[in-house]
JSON list of C-alpha atoms in Angstrom, two decimals:
[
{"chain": "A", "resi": 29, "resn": "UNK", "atom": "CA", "xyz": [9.38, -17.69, 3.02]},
{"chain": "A", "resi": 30, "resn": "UNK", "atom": "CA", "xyz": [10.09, -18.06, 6.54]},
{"chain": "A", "resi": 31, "resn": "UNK", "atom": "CA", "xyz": [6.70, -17.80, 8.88]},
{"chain": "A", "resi": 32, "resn": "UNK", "atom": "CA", "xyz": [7.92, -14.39, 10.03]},
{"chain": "A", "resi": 33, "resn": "UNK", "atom": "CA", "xyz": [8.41, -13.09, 6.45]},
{"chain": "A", "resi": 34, "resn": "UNK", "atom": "CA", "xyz": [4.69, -13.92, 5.77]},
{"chain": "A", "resi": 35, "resn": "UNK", "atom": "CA", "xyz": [3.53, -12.46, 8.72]},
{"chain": "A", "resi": 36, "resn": "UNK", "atom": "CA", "xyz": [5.60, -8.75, 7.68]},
{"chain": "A", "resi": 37, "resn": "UNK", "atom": "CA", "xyz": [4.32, -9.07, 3.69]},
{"chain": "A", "resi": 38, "resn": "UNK", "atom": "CA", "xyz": [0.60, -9.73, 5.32]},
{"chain": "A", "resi": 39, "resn": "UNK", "atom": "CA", "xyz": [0.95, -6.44, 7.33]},
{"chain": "A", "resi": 40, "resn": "UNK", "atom": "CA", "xyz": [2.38, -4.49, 4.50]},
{"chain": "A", "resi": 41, "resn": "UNK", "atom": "CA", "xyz": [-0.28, -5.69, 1.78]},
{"chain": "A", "resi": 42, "resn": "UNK", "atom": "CA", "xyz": [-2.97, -4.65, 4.33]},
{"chain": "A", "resi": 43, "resn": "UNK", "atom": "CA", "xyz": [-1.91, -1.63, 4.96]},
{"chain": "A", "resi": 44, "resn": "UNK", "atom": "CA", "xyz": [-1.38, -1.04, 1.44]},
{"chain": "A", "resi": 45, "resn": "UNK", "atom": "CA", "xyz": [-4.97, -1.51, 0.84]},
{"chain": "A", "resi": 46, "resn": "UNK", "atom": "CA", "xyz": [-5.93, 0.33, 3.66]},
{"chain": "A", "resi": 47, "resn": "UNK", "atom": "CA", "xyz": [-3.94, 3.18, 2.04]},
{"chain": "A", "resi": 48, "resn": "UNK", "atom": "CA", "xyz": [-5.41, 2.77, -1.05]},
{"chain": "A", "resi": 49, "resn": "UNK", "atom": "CA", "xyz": [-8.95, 1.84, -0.36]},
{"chain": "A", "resi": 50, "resn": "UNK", "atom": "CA", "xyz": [-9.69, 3.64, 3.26]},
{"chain": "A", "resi": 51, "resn": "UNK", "atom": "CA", "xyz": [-6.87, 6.27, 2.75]},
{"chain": "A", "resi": 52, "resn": "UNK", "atom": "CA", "xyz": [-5.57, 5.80, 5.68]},
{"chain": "A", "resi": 53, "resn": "UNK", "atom": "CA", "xyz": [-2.34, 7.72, 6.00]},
{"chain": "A", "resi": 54, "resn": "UNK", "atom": "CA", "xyz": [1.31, 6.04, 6.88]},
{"chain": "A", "resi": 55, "resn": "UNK", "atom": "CA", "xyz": [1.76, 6.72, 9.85]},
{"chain": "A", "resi": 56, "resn": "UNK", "atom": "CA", "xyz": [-1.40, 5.91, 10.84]},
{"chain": "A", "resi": 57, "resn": "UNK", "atom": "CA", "xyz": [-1.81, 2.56, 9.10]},
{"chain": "A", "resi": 58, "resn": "UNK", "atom": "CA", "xyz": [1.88, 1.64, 10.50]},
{"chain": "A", "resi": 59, "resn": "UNK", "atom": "CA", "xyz": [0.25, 1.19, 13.81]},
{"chain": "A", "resi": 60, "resn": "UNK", "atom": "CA", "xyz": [-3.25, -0.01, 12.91]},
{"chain": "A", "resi": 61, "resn": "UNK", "atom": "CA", "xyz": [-1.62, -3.23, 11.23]},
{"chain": "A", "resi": 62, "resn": "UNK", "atom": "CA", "xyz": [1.04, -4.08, 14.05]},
{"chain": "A", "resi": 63, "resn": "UNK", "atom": "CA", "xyz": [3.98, -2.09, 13.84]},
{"chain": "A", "resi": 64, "resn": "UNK", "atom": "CA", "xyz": [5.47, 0.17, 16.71]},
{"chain": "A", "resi": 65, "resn": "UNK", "atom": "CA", "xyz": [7.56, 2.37, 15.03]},
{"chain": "A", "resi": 66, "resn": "UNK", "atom": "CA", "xyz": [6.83, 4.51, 11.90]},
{"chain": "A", "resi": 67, "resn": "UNK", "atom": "CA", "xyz": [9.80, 4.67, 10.77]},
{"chain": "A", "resi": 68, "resn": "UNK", "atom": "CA", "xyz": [10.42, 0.97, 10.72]},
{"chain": "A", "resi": 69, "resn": "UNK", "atom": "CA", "xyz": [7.21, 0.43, 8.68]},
{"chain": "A", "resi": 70, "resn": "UNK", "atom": "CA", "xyz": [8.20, 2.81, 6.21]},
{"chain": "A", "resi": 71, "resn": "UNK", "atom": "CA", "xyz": [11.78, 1.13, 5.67]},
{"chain": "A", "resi": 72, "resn": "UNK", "atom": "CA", "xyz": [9.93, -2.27, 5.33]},
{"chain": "A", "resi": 73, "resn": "UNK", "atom": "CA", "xyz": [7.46, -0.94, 2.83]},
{"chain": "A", "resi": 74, "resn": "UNK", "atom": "CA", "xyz": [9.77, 0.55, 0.88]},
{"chain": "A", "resi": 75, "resn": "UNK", "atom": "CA", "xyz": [12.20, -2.98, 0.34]},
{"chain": "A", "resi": 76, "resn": "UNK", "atom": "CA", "xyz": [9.18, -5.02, -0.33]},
{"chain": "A", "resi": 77, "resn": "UNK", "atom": "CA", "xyz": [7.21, -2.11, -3.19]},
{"chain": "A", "resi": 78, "resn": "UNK", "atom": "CA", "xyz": [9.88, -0.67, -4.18]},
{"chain": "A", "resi": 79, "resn": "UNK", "atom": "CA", "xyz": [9.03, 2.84, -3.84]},
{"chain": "A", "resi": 80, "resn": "UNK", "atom": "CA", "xyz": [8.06, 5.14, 0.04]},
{"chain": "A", "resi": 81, "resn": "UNK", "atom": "CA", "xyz": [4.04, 3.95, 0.66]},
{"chain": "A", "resi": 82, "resn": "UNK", "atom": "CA", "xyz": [2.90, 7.64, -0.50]},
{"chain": "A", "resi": 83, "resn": "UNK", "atom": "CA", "xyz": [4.53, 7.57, -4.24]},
{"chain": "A", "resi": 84, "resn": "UNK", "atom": "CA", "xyz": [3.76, 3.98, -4.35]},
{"chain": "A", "resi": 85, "resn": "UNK", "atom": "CA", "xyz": [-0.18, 4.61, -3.46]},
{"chain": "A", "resi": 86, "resn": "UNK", "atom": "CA", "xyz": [-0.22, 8.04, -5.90]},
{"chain": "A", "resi": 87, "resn": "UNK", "atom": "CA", "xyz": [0.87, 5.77, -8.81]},
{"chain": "A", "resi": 88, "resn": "UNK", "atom": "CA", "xyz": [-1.05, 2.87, -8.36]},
{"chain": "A", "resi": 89, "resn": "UNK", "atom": "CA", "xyz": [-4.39, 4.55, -8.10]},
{"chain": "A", "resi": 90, "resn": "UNK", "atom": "CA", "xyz": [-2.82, 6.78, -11.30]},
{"chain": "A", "resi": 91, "resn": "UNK", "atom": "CA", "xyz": [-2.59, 3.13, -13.17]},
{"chain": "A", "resi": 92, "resn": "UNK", "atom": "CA", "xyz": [-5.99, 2.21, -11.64]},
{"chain": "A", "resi": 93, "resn": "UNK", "atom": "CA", "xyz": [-7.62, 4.93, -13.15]},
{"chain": "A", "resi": 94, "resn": "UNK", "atom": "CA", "xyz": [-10.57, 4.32, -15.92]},
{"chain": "A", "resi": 95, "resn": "UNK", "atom": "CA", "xyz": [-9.17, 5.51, -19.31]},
{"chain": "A", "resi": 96, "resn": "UNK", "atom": "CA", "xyz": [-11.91, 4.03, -21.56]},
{"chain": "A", "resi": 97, "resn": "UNK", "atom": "CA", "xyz": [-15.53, 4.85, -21.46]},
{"chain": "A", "resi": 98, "resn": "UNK", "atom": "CA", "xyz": [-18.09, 3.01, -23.05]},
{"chain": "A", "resi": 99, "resn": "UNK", "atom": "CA", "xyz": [-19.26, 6.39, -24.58]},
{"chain": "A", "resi": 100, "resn": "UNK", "atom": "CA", "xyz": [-16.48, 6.80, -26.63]},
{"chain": "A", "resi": 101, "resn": "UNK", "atom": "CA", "xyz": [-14.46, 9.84, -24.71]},
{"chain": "A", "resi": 102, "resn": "UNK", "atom": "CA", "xyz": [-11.58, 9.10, -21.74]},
{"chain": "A", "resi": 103, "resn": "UNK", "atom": "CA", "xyz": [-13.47, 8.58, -18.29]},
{"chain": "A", "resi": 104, "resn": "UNK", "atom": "CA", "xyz": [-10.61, 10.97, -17.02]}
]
């Protein structure tokens, strides 16, 4: 991975977690970690996840959701 290619997955894991932890929104997040263009950050985030940064947020907190509870009923 070329120095350059570290930097962009660096931005796009951070604003991944910004998404899901601070929910942050795309466009915003596209400029608070770097990039100038929205558009550009959403192409980029997109190749490297695999899916446009909203579906790909909405699913993993879907995945990250409690489904056991010590109490013996789902926590959902």
């Amino acid at each position: 991975m070329s120095p350059l290619q570290y930097q962009k997955w660096l931005r796009l894991n951070e604003a991944r977690r910004l998404m899901l932890n601070e929910g942050f929104d795309a466009a915003s997040v596209a400029f608070k970690v770097g990039y100038e263009s929205a558009s550009q950050f959403s192409r980029e985030y997109a190749r490297l996840f695999g899916a446009p940064s909203k579906r790909d947020v909405a699913s993993l907190r879907r995945n990250a959701a409690p489904t056991w509870s010590p109490f013996g009923r789902s926590a959902i």
